[in-house]
Short mmCIF file of C-alpha atoms in Angstrom, two decimals:
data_model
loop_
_atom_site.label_atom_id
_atom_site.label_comp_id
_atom_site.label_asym_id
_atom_site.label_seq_id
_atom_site.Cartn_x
_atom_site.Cartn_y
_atom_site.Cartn_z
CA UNK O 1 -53.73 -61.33 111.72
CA UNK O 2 -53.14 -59.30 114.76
CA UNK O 3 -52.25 -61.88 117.93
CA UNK O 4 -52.40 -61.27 121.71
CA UNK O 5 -49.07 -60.19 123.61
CA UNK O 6 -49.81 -63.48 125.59
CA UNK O 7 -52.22 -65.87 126.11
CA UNK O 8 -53.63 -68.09 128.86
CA UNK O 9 -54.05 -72.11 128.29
CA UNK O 10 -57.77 -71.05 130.07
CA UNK O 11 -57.68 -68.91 126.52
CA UNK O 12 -56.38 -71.15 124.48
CA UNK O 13 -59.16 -74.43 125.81
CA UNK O 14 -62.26 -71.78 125.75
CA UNK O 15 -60.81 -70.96 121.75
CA UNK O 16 -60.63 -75.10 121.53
CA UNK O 17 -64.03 -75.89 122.79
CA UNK O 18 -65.34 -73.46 120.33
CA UNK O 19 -63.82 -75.16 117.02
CA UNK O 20 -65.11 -78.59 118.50
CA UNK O 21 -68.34 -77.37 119.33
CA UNK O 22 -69.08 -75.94 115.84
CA UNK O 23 -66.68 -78.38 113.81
CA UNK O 24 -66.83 -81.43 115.85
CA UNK O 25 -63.11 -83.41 117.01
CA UNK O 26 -62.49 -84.02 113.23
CA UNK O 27 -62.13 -79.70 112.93
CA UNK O 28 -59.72 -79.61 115.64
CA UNK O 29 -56.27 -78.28 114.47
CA UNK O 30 -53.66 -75.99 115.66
CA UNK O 31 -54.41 -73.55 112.60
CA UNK O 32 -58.93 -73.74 112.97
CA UNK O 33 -57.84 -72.51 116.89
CA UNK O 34 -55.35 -70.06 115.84
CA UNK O 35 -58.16 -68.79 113.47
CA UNK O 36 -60.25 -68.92 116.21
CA UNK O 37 -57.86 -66.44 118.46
CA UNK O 38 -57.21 -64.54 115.78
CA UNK O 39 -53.72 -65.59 115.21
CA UNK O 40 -51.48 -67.33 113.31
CA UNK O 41 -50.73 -71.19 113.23
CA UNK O 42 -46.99 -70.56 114.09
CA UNK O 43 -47.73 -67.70 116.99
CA UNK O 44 -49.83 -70.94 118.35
CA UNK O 45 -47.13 -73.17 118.99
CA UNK O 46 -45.09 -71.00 120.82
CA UNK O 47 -47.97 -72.07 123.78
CA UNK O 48 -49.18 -75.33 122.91
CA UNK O 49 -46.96 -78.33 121.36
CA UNK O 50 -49.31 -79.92 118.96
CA UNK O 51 -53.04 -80.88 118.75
CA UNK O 52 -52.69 -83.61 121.57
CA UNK O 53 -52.64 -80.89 123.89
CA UNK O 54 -55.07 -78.63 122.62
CA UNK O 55 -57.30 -81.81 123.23
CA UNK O 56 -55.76 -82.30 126.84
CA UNK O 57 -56.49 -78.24 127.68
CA UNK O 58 -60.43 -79.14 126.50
CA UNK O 59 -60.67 -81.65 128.22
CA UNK O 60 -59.47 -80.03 131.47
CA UNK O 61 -61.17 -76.58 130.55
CA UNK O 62 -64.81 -78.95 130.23
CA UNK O 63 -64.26 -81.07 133.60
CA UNK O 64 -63.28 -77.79 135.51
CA UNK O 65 -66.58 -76.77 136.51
CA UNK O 66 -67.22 -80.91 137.79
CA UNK O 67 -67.03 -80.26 141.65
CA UNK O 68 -65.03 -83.14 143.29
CA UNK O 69 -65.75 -82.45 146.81
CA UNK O 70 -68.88 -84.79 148.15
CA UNK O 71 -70.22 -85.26 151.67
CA UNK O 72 -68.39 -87.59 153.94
CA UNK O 73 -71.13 -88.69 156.06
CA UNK O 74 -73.33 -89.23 152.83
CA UNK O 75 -73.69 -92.90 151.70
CA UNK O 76 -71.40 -94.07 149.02
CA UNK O 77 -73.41 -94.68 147.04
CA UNK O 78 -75.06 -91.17 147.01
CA UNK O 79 -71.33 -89.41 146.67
CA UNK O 80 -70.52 -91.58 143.80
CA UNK O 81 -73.76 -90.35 142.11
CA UNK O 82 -72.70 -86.97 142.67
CA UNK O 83 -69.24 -87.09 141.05
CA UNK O 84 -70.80 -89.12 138.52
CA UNK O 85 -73.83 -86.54 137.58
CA UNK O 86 -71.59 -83.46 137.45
CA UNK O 87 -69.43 -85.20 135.09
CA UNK O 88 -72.75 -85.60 132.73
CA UNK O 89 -73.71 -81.94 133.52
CA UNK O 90 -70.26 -80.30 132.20
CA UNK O 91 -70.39 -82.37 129.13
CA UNK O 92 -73.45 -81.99 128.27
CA UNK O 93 -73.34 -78.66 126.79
CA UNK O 94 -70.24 -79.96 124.82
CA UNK O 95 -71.01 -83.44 123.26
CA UNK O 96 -68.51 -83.30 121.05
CA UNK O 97 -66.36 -83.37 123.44
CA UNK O 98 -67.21 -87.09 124.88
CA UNK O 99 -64.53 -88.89 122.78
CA UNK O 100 -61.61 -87.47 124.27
CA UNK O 101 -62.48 -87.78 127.73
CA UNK O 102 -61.15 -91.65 127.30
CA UNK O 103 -58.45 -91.01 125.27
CA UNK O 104 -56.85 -88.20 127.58
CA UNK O 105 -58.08 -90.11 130.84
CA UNK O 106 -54.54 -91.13 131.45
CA UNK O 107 -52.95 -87.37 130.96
CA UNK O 108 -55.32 -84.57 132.03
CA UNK O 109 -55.28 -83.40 136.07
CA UNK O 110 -58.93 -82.57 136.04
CA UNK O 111 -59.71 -86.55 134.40
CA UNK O 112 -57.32 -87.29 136.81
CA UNK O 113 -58.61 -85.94 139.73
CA UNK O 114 -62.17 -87.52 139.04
CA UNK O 115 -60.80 -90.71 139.06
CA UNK O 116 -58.82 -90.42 142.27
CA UNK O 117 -62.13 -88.96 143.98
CA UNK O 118 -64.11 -91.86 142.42
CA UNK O 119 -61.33 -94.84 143.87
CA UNK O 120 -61.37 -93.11 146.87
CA UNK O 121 -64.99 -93.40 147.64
CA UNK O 122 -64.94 -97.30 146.58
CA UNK O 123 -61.87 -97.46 149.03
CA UNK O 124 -63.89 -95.63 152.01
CA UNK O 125 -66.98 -98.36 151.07
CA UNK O 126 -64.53 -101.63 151.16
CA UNK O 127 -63.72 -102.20 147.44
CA UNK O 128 -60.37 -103.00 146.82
CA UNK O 129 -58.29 -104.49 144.09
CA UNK O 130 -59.75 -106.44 141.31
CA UNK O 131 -63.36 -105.60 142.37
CA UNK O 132 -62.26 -101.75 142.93
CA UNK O 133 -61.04 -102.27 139.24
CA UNK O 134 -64.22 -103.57 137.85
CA UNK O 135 -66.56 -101.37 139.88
CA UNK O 136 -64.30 -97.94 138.40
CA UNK O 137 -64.10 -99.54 134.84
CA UNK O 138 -68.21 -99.83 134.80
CA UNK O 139 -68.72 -96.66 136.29
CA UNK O 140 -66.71 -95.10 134.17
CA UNK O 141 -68.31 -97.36 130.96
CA UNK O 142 -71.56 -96.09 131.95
CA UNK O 143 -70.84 -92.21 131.75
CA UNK O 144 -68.81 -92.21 128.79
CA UNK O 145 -72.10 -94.89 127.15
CA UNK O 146 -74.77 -93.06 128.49
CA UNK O 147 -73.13 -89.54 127.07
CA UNK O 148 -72.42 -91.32 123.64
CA UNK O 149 -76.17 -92.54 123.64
CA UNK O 150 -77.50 -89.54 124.70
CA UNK O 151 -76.49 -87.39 122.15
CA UNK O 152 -75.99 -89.41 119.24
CA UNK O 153 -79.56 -91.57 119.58
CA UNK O 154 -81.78 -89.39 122.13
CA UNK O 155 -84.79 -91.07 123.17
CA UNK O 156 -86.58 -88.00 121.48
CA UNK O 157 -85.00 -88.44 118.75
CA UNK O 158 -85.74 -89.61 115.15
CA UNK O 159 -84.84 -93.38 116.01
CA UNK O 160 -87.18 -93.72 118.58
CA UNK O 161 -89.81 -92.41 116.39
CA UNK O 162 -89.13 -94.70 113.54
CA UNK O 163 -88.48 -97.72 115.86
CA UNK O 164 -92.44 -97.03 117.71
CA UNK O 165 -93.82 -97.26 114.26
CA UNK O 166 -92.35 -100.97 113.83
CA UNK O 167 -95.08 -103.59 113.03
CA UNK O 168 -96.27 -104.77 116.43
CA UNK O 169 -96.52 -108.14 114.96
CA UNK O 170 -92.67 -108.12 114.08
CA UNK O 171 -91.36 -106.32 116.72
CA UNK O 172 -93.38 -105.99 119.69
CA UNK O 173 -90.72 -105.33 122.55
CA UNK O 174 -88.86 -102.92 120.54
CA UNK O 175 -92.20 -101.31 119.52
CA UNK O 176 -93.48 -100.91 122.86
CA UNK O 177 -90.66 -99.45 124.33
CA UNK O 178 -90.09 -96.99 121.81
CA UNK O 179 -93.49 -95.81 121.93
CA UNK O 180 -92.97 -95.68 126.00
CA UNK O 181 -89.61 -94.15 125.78
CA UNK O 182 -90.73 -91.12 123.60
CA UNK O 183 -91.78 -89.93 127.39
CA UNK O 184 -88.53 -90.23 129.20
CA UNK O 185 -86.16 -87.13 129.90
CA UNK O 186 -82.48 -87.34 129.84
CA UNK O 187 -82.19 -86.68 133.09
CA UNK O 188 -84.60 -89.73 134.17
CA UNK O 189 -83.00 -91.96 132.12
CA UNK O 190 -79.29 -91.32 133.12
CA UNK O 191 -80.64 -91.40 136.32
CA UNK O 192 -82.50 -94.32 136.95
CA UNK O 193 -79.68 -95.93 135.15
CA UNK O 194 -77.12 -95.34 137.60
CA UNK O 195 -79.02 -96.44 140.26
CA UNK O 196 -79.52 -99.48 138.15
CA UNK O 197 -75.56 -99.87 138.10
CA UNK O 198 -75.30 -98.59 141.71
CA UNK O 199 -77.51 -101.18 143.26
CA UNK O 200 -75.69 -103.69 141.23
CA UNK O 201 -72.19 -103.17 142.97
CA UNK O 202 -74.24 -102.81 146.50
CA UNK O 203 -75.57 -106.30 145.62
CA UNK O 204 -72.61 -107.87 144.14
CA UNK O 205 -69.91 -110.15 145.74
CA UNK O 206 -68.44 -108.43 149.07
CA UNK O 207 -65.74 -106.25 148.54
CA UNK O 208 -62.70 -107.84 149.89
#
C-alpha cells in the first residue's frame, strides 16, 4: 500500500479514533490503524512504539477540544462544572473511547492537564490533602460512571423499557422510576447529578 512521506501523531490519533469508533478498544492494533492510513504495519512503527501509545495519542487527540481555562471570579463550584461538562462533551461522540481515559490518566498531557486544572480549583476553594484526594477521586468517579452508564444503559434505552414493564406489585420503586426516567435527557441527568455530587463536597466536612 502506498504510505505518506510523513505523518503527524494529530494523523496518526484522528486514524486511531476511527478504528475504535467502528471496532471498539478490542479492534485497536498497530496493523487495523496502519490499514486505516493506508500503510503498512512496519511503516507504522517507525512513528508510534506500540499500541500503548496509539491509545495515549486518542486519548489526547479526544480531550483536545476540552477547554481548561474557567472564570476566576466564578464560584468553584460553577468552574468545576465546567471542566467537568466539557470532558462529557468531547467524549461523547467517542464512547468507545471512555475506558482508556483511566488507564492513560497517569501518562497523557491533555488527562494531565485536566487534572491539574481540576486540583487547582479545589486548592483556590480550601481543599487540601486527604479531602482534596477524595473530592478529585469522586469527581473523577462520577465522569468516567456517568459516561460508562450513559452509553452502555441509556435511560432511553431498552433496559429502561423492560425494567417500566416490571410487575408493580414486585417491583414498585424500580417500576416507577423507569417509567419516569423514560423522560429524562442525558444532558439533565448528568447534570443534575453533578450538582448532586457538587453540593455534597460544599456540605461536607470543612476543607482543612
Amino acid at each position: 500500500m502506498p504510505r505518506p512521506r510523513s505523518l503527524t501523531h494529530d494523523q496518526i490519533a484522528a486514524a486511531a479514533l476511527a478504528v475504535i469508533d467502528r471496532d471498539g478498544p478490542a479492534g485497536l492494533s498497530m496493523r487495523a490503524v496502519g490499514s486505516e492510513l493506508r500503510m503498512s504495519t512496519m511503516a507504522l512503527y517507525r512513528y508510534v512504539r506500540d499500541r500503548e501509545q496509539l491509545e495515549g495519542l486518542v486519548v489526547a487527540g479526544v480531550l483536545a477540544s476540552a477547554e481548561l481555562a474557567t472564570p476566576p471570579e466564578a464560584p468553584w463550584t460553577e468552574r468545576l462544572t465546567l471542566l467537568v461538562e466539557r470532558v462529557r462533551a468531547a467524549v461523547a461522540a467517542h464512547p468507545s473511547v471512555v475506558p482508556l481515559l483511566l488507564l492513560h490518566r497517569h501518562d497523557s498531557a491533555a488527562s494531565l492537564a485536566w487534572g491539574e486544572a481540576m486540583l487547582g480549583v479545589l486548592t483556590e476553594a480550601g481543599f487540601s490533602g486527604v479531602q482534596r484526594v477524595v473530592a478529585f477521586r469522586a469527581l473523577l468517579s462520577y465522569l468516567i460512571g456517568a459516561l460508562q452508564v450513559e452509553h452502555l444503559g441509556p435511560l432511553s434505552g431498552t433496559g429502561t423499557v423492560a425494567i417500566a414493564g416490571l410487575p408493580p406489585a414486585d417491583y414498585p420503586h424500580l417500576a416507577a422510576t423507569a417509567r419516569d426516567a423514560r423522560s429524562v435527557p442525558p444532558e439533565q441527568e448528568f447534570g443534575q447529578g453533578l450538582a448532586i455530587l457538587l453540593r455534597g463536597l460544599e456540605r461536607g466536612p470543612q476543607p482543612r
